[in-house]
XYZ file of C-alpha atoms in Angstrom:
523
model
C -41.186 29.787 -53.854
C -43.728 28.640 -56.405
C -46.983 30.454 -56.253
C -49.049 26.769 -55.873
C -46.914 26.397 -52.786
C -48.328 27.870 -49.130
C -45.768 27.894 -46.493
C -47.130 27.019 -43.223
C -45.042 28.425 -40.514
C -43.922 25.850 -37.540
C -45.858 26.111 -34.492
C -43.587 23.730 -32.119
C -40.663 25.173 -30.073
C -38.432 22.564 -28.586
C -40.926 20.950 -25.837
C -43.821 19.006 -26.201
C -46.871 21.563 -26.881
C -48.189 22.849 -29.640
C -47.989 27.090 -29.202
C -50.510 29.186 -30.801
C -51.514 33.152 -30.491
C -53.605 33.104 -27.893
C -51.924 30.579 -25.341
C -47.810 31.454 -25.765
C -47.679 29.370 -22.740
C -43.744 29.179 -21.338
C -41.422 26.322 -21.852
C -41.058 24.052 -18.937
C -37.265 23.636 -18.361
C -35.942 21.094 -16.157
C -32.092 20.587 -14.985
C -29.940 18.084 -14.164
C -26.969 18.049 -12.457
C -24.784 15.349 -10.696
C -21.588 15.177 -8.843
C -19.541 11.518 -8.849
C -18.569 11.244 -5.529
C -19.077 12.341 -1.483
C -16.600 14.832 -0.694
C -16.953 17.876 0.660
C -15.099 19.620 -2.469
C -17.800 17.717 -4.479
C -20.888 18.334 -2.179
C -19.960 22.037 -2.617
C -19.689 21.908 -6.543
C -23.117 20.219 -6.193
C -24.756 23.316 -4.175
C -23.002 25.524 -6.858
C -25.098 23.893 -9.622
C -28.778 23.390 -8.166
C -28.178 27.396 -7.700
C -26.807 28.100 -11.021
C -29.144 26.013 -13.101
C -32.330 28.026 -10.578
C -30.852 31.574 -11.143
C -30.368 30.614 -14.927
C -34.038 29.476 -15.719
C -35.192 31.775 -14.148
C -33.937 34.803 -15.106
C -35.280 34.045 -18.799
C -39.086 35.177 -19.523
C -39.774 32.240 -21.355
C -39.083 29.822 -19.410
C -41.203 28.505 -15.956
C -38.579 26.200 -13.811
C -40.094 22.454 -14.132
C -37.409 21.268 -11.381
C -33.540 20.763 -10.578
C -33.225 16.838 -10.364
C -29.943 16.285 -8.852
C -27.960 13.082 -7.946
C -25.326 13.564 -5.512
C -22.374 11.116 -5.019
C -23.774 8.468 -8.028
C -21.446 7.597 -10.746
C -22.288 8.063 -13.965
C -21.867 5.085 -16.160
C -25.249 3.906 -15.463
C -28.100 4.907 -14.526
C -29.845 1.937 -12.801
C -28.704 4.105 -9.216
C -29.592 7.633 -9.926
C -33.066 8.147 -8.822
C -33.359 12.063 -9.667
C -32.019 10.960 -13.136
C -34.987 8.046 -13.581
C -37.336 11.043 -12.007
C -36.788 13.140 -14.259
C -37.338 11.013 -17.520
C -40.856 9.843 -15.920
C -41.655 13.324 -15.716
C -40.313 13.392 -19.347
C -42.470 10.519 -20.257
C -45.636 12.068 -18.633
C -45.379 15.645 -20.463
C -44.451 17.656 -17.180
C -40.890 19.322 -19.345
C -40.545 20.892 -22.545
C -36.689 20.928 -22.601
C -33.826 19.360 -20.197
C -30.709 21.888 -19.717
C -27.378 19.721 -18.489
C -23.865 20.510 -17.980
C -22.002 18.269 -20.141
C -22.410 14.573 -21.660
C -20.108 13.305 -19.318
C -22.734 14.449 -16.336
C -25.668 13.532 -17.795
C -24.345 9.756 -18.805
C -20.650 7.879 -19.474
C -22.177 5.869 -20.954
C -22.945 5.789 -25.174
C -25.590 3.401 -25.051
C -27.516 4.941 -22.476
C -27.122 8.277 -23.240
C -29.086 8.212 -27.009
C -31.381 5.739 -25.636
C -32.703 8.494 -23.325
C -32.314 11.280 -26.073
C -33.659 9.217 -28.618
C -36.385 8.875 -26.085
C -36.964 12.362 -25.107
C -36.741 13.134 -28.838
C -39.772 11.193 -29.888
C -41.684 13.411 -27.127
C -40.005 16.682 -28.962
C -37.970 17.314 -25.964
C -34.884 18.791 -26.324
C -31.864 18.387 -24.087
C -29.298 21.466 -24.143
C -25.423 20.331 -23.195
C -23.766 23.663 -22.032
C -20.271 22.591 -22.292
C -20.671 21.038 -25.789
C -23.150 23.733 -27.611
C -25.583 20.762 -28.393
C -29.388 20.475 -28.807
C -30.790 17.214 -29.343
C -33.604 18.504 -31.979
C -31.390 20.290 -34.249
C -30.509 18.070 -37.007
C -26.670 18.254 -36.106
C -27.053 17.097 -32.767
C -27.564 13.229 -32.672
C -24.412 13.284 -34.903
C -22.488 15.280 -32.497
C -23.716 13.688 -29.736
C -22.903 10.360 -30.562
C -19.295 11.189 -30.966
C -19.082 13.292 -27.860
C -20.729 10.335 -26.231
C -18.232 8.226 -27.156
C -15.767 10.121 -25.746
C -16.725 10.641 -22.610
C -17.178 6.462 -22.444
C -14.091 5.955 -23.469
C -13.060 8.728 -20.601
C -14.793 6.832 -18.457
C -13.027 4.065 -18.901
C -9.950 5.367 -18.826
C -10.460 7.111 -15.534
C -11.376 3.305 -14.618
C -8.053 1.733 -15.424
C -5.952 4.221 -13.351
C -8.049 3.565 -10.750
C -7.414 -0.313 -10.873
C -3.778 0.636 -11.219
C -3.441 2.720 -8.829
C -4.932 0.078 -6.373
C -2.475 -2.216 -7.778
C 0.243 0.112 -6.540
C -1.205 0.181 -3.147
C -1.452 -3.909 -2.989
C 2.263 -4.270 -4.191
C 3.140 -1.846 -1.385
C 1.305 -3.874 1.200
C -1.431 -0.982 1.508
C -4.952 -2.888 2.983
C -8.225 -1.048 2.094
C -11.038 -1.896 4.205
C -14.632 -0.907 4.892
C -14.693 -1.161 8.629
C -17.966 -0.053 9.370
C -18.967 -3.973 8.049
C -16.290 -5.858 9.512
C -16.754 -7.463 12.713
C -14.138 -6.869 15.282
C -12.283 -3.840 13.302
C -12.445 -0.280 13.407
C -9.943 2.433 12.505
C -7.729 5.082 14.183
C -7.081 9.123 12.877
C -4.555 7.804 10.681
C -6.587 5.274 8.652
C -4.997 2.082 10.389
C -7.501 -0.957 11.567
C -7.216 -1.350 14.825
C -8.868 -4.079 17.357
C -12.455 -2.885 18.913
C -12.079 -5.212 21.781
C -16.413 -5.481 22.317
C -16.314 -6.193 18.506
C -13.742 -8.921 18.822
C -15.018 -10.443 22.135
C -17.951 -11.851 19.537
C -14.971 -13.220 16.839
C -13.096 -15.035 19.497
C -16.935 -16.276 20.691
C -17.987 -17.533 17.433
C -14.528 -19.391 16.744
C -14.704 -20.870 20.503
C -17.824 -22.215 19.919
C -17.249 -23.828 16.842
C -14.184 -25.589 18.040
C -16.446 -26.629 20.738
C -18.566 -28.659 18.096
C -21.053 -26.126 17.701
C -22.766 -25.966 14.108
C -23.011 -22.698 12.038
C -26.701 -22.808 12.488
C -25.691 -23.157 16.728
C -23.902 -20.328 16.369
C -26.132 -17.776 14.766
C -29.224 -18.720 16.772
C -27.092 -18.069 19.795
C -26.014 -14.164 18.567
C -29.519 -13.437 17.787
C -30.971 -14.968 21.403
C -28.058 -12.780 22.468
C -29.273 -9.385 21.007
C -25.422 -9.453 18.968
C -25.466 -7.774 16.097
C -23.349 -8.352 13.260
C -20.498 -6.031 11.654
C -23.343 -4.135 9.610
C -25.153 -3.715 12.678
C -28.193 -6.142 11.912
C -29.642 -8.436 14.134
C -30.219 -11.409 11.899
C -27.159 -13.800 11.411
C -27.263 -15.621 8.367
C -24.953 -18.769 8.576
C -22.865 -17.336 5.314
C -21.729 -14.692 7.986
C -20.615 -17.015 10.420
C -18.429 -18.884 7.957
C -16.963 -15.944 6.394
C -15.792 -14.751 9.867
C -14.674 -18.385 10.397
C -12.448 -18.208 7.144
C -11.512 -14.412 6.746
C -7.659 -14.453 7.353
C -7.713 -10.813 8.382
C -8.507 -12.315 12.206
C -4.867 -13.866 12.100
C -3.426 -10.544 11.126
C -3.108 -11.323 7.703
C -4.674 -9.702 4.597
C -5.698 -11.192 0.963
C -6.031 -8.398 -1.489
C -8.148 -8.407 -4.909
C -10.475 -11.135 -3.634
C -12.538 -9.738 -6.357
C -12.559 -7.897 -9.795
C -14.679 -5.218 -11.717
C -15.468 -6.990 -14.756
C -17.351 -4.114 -16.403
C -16.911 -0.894 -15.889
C -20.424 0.645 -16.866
C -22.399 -2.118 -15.200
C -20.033 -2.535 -12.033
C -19.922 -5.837 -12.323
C -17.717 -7.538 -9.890
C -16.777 -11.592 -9.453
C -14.610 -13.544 -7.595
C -11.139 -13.655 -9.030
C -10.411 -17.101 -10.308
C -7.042 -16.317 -11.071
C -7.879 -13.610 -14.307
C -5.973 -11.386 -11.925
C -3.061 -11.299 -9.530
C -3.569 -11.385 -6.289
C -1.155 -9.826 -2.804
C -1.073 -11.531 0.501
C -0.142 -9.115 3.084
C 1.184 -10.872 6.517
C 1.031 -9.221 9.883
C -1.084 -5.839 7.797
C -3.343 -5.368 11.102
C -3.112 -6.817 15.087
C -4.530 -10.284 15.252
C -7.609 -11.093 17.044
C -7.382 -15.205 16.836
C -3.935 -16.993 17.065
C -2.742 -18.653 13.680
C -2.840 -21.802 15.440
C -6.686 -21.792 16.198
C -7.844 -20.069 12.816
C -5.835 -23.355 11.664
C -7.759 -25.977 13.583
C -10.909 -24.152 12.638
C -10.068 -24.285 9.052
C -9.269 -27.987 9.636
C -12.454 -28.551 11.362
C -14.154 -27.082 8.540
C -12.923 -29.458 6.002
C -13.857 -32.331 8.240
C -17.319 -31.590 8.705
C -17.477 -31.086 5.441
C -16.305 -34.334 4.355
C -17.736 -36.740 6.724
C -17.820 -40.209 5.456
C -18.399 -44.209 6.815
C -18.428 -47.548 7.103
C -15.929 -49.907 6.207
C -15.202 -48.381 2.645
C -15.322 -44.837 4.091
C -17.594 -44.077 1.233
C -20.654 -43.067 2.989
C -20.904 -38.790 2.783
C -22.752 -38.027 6.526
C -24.018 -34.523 7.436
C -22.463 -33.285 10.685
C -24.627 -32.745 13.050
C -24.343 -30.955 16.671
C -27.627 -31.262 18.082
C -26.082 -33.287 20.431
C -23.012 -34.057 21.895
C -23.067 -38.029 20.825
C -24.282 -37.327 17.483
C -21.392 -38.530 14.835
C -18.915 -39.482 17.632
C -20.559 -42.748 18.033
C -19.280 -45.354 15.719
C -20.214 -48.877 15.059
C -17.466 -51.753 15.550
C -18.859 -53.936 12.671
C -19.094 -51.461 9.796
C -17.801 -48.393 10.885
C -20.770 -46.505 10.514
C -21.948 -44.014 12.714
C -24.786 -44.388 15.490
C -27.758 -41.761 15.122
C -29.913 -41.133 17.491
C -33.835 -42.448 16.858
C -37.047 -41.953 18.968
C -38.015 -45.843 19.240
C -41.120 -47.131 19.872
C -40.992 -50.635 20.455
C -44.616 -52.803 20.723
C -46.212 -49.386 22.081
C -43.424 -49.037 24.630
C -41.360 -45.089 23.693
C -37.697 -44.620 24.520
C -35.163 -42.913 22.792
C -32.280 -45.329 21.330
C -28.616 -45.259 19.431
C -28.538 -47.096 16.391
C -26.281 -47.702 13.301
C -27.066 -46.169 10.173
C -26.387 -49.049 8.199
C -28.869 -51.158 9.965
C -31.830 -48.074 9.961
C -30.738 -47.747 6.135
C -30.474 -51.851 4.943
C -31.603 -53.863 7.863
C -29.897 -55.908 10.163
C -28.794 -58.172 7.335
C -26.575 -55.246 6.194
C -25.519 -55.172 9.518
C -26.087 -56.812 12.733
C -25.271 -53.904 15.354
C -26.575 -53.939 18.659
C -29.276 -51.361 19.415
C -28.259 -49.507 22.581
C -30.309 -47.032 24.910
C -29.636 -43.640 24.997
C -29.188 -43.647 29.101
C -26.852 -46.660 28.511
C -24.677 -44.828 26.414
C -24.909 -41.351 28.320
C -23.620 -43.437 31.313
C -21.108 -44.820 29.649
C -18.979 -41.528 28.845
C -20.373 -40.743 32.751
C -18.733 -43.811 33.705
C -15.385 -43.473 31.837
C -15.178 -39.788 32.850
C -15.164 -41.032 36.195
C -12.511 -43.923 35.263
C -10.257 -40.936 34.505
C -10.693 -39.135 37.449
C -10.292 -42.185 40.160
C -7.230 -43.335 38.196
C -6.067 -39.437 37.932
C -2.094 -40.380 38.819
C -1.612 -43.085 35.897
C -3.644 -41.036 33.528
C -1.588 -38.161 34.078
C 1.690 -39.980 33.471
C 0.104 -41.227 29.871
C -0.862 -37.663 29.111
C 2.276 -36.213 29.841
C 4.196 -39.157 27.539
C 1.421 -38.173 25.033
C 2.317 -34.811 25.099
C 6.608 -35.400 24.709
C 5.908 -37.743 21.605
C 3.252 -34.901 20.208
C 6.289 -32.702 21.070
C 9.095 -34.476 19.487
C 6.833 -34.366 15.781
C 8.449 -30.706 14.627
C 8.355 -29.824 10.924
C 9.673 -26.240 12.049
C 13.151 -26.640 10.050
C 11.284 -27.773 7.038
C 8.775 -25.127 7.190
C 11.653 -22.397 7.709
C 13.216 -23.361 4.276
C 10.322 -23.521 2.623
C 9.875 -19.953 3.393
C 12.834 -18.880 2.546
C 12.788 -20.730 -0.711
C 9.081 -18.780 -1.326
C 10.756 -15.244 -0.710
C 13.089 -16.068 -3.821
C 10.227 -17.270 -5.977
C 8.430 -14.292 -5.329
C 11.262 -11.923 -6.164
C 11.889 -13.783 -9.678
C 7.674 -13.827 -10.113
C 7.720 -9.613 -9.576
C 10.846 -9.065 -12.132
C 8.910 -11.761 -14.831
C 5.946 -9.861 -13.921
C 7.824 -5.821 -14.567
C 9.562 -7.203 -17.597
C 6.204 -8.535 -19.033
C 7.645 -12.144 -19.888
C 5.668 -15.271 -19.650
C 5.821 -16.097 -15.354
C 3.882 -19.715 -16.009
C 6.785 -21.899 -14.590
C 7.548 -19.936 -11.784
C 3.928 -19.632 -10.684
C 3.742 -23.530 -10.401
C 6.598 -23.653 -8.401
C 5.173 -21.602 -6.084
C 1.727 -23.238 -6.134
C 3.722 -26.462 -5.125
C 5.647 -24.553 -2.936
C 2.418 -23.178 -0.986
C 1.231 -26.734 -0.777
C 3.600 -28.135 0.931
C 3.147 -25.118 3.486
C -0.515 -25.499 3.813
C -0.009 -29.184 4.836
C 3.002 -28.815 6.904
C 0.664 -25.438 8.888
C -2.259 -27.488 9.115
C 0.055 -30.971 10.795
C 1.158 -28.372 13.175
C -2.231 -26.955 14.185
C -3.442 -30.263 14.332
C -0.325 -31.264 16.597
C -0.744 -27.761 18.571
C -4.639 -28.753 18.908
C -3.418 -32.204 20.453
C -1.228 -30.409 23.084
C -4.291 -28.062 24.080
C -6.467 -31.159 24.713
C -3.574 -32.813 26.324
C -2.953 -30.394 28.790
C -7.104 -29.371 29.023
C -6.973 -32.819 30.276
C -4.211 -32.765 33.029
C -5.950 -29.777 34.366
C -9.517 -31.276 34.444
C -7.904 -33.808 36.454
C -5.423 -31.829 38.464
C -9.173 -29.566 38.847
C -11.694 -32.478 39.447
C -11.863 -33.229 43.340
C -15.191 -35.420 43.022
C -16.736 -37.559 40.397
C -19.515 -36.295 37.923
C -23.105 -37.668 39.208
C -24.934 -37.202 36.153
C -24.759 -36.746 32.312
C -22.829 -33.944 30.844
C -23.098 -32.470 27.679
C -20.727 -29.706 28.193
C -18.237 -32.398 28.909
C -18.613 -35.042 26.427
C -18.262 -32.123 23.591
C -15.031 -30.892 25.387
C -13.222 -34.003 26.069
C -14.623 -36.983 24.691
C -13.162 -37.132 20.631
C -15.300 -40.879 19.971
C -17.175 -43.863 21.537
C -17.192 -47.711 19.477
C -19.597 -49.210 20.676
C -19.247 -53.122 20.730
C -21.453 -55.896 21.561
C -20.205 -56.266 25.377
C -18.584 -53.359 25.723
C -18.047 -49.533 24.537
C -14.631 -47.562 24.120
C -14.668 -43.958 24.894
C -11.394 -42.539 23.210
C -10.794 -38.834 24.533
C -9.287 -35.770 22.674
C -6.128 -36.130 24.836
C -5.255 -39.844 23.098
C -6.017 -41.763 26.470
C -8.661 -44.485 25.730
C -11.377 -45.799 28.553
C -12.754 -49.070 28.099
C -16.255 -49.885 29.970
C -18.289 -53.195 30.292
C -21.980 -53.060 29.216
């Protein structure tokens, strides 16, 4: 050393204060330590650490423990969830630790781009972290080299311990093997052996919520009802959103059946998941658990959902109405001019108030649009009163009709047809798994199958809708086998159950009923 050069000896140890003579204060160590899942093996590997890291700080003279910060059960590739983790780089951040002892990388992040953003953080501050496993210390000039390899490593680790995972659920879907988290599905639970099984209180609400709906009750209907109730839903909450209903109304699982890999992990670090659009394959599963709503009913609900959702009219069928179920009349009512629906107005007429049916068309463009008469809500409600009653007096004729009704309903079987399609299916799928094993290009085959499915779907939902036709036909012999006196008064129970629509004409109204038997009566 030249004699014009002084060395000045370094005064920082790894940690964040300056150490002179008369302070040689100790270095605050923290630990961390995580575990990457619940189990009991785990949860005891987690004890085993929060001791170690204790007994290991402590036993050196130098050192004054500044904390164990441990996650339990939190995965690794990102930190956003570990809330020790975050604690512990605030503390960082606010100069409570000199120096952070770990395990490994791989337990203090999987992920590279996380993991020397935090040491490059902790750096800045002088603050060391010490990785056990890989002899590493941040503030040595080797380390950030080291570390970013190791880093990479355990990412790519990570992500390899990702992909067996989504193969090994892809083994369990081809085998038929249905995963579910019972404790938030409504109507499920599970026995020693794993299985779902039916919790009969549980699936009392199901069969409820798909009664009701059929009954012409609206999502909204529905969930205002389970709350009034005190029901609460699979995750044991007490609000009902209407997102909830519908998912119970269109989860096939209720039939029996099960669709697996309704969604994908997109990103492994960020757990990311989406709906699959068809980036992956996808297993149907029939008959996977015991049925809580027939495949005929889940059917007409499905088929009820599509109509609501689609309601159009007037003469063009081009006008998009919202369905409404506030009451029973409400889009049932149609206008014999333009087709058009009645809706229901509060009327006040020269200062008189009464509450009146009237075509949209005419509210919307005037009666030049449309010249439909205007027609009083007790008019109308004694009208369906009055037809009802028709039904009942004339209970012998009507029952003949209904019972030719039901033999031409009957006679309309697509069974044989739906049998070979079926079969034809079963084939297509075994030629779609060997394409599939022998990686070669399965395109063709998958559109045959598409079609296939289809023609299925429409030939399932004919015979719900025929199946739904018998249930109203024979609701309707026993109403009138059942009914020994005629109804005195309005019924809105009644009208939802039996009546299907009213056309309302200038002398006269036609109440049509779910059954196919039409009542005309005089105005």
């Amino acid at each position: 050393m030249n004699e014009n050069v002084t060395l000045i000896p370094a005064r920082r140890r790894a940690g964040s204060r300056i150490i002179t003579k008369e302070e040689k204060p100790k270095l605050r160590v923290a630990a961390y330590c995580r575990v990457s899942t619940d189990s009991d093996e785990q949860a005891g590997s987690y004890e085993v650490q929060v001791q170690h890291y204790t007994d290991y700080i402590e036993r050196n003279a130098d050192w004054e423990l500044a904390g164990i910060y441990a996650d339990d059960g939190i995965s690794g590739t990102n930190t956003k969830k570990r809330e020790a983790f975050n604690d512990m780089i605030d503390d960082c951040m606010a100069g409570k630790i000199d120096m952070v002892i770990t395990k490994s990388i791989s337990r203090f992040a999987r992920n590279t781009i996380d993991c020397l953003k935090y040491v490059r953080q902790l750096k800045e501050k002088n603050i060391a972290i010490v990785f056990e496993k890989e002899n590493i210390n941040t503030l040595e000039a080797s380390g950030e080299l080291l570390l970013t390899i190791m880093a990479s490593l355990a990412q790519q680790e990570s992500a390899s311990l990702s992909q067996n995972v989504k193969l090994g659920l892809q083994f369990r879907y081809q085998e038929g093997k249905v995963q579910v988290n019972h404790n938030h599905f409504l109507g499920y639970t599970k026995d020693e052996e794993g299985n779902l099984i039916v919790d009969e209180e549980e699936a009392k609400i199901v069969r409820r919520i798909y009664l009701e709906f059929l009954n012409g009750a609206s999502l909204r209907d529905i969930s205002e009802g389970l709350e009034r109730d005190k029901i609460k839903t699979g995750g044991k909450r007490e609000k009902w959103h209407q997102s909830t209903i519908l998912g119970i109304l269109k989860n096939e699982k209720y039939i029996g059946d099960a669709l697996l890999q309704k969604t994908i992990t997109t990103d492994f670090i960020e757990k990311t998941r989406i709906k699959n659009d068809g980036t992956a394959p996808q297993y149907y599963v029939k008959d996977s658990q015991e049925a809580i709503i027939s495949r005929d009913v889940h059917a007409q609900v499905q088929e009820e959902l599509v109509r609501r959702a689609n309601l159009f009219s007037g003469e063009d069928g081009k006008k998009r109405r919202i369905y409404s179920s506030k009451y029973a009349l409400s889009s049932i009512c149609t206008c014999s001019r333009c087709g058009d629906i009645y809706r229901r107005i509060a009327w006040n007429n020269r200062g008189k108030r009464s509450t009146v049916w009237r075509c949209c068309t005419r509210v919307e463009n005037g009666p030049a649009a449309c010249d439909a008469p205007t027609v009083p809500e007790e008019e109308l409600q004694q009208a369906t009163v009055k037809a009802i009653n028709s039904a009942i007096k004339c209970s012998a004729s009507m029952l003949e009709i209904l019972s030719e009704n039901l033999k031409i309903v009957s006679a309309d079987d697509d069974s044989g047809e739906l049998e070979q399609i079926n079969e034809l299916l079963k084939v297509k799928q075994k030629e779609l798994v060997k394409l599939a094993h022998a990686n070669k290009d399965y395109t063709a085959i998958t559109s045959e199958i598409d079609i296939l499915q289809e023609k299925k779907q429409k030939i399932l939902v004919k015979k719900a809708q025929t199946e739904g036709v018998k249930i109203r036909i024979k609701e309707m012999q026993e109403f009138l086998l059942g009914s020994d006196q005629e109804l005195e008064e309005y019924d809105e129970i009644m009208v939802r159950r039996y009546v299907e629509s009213i056309k309302i004409f200038d002398d006269k109204f036609i109440v049509i009923f779910k059954a196919g038997n039409e009542i005309e009566v005089s105005r």
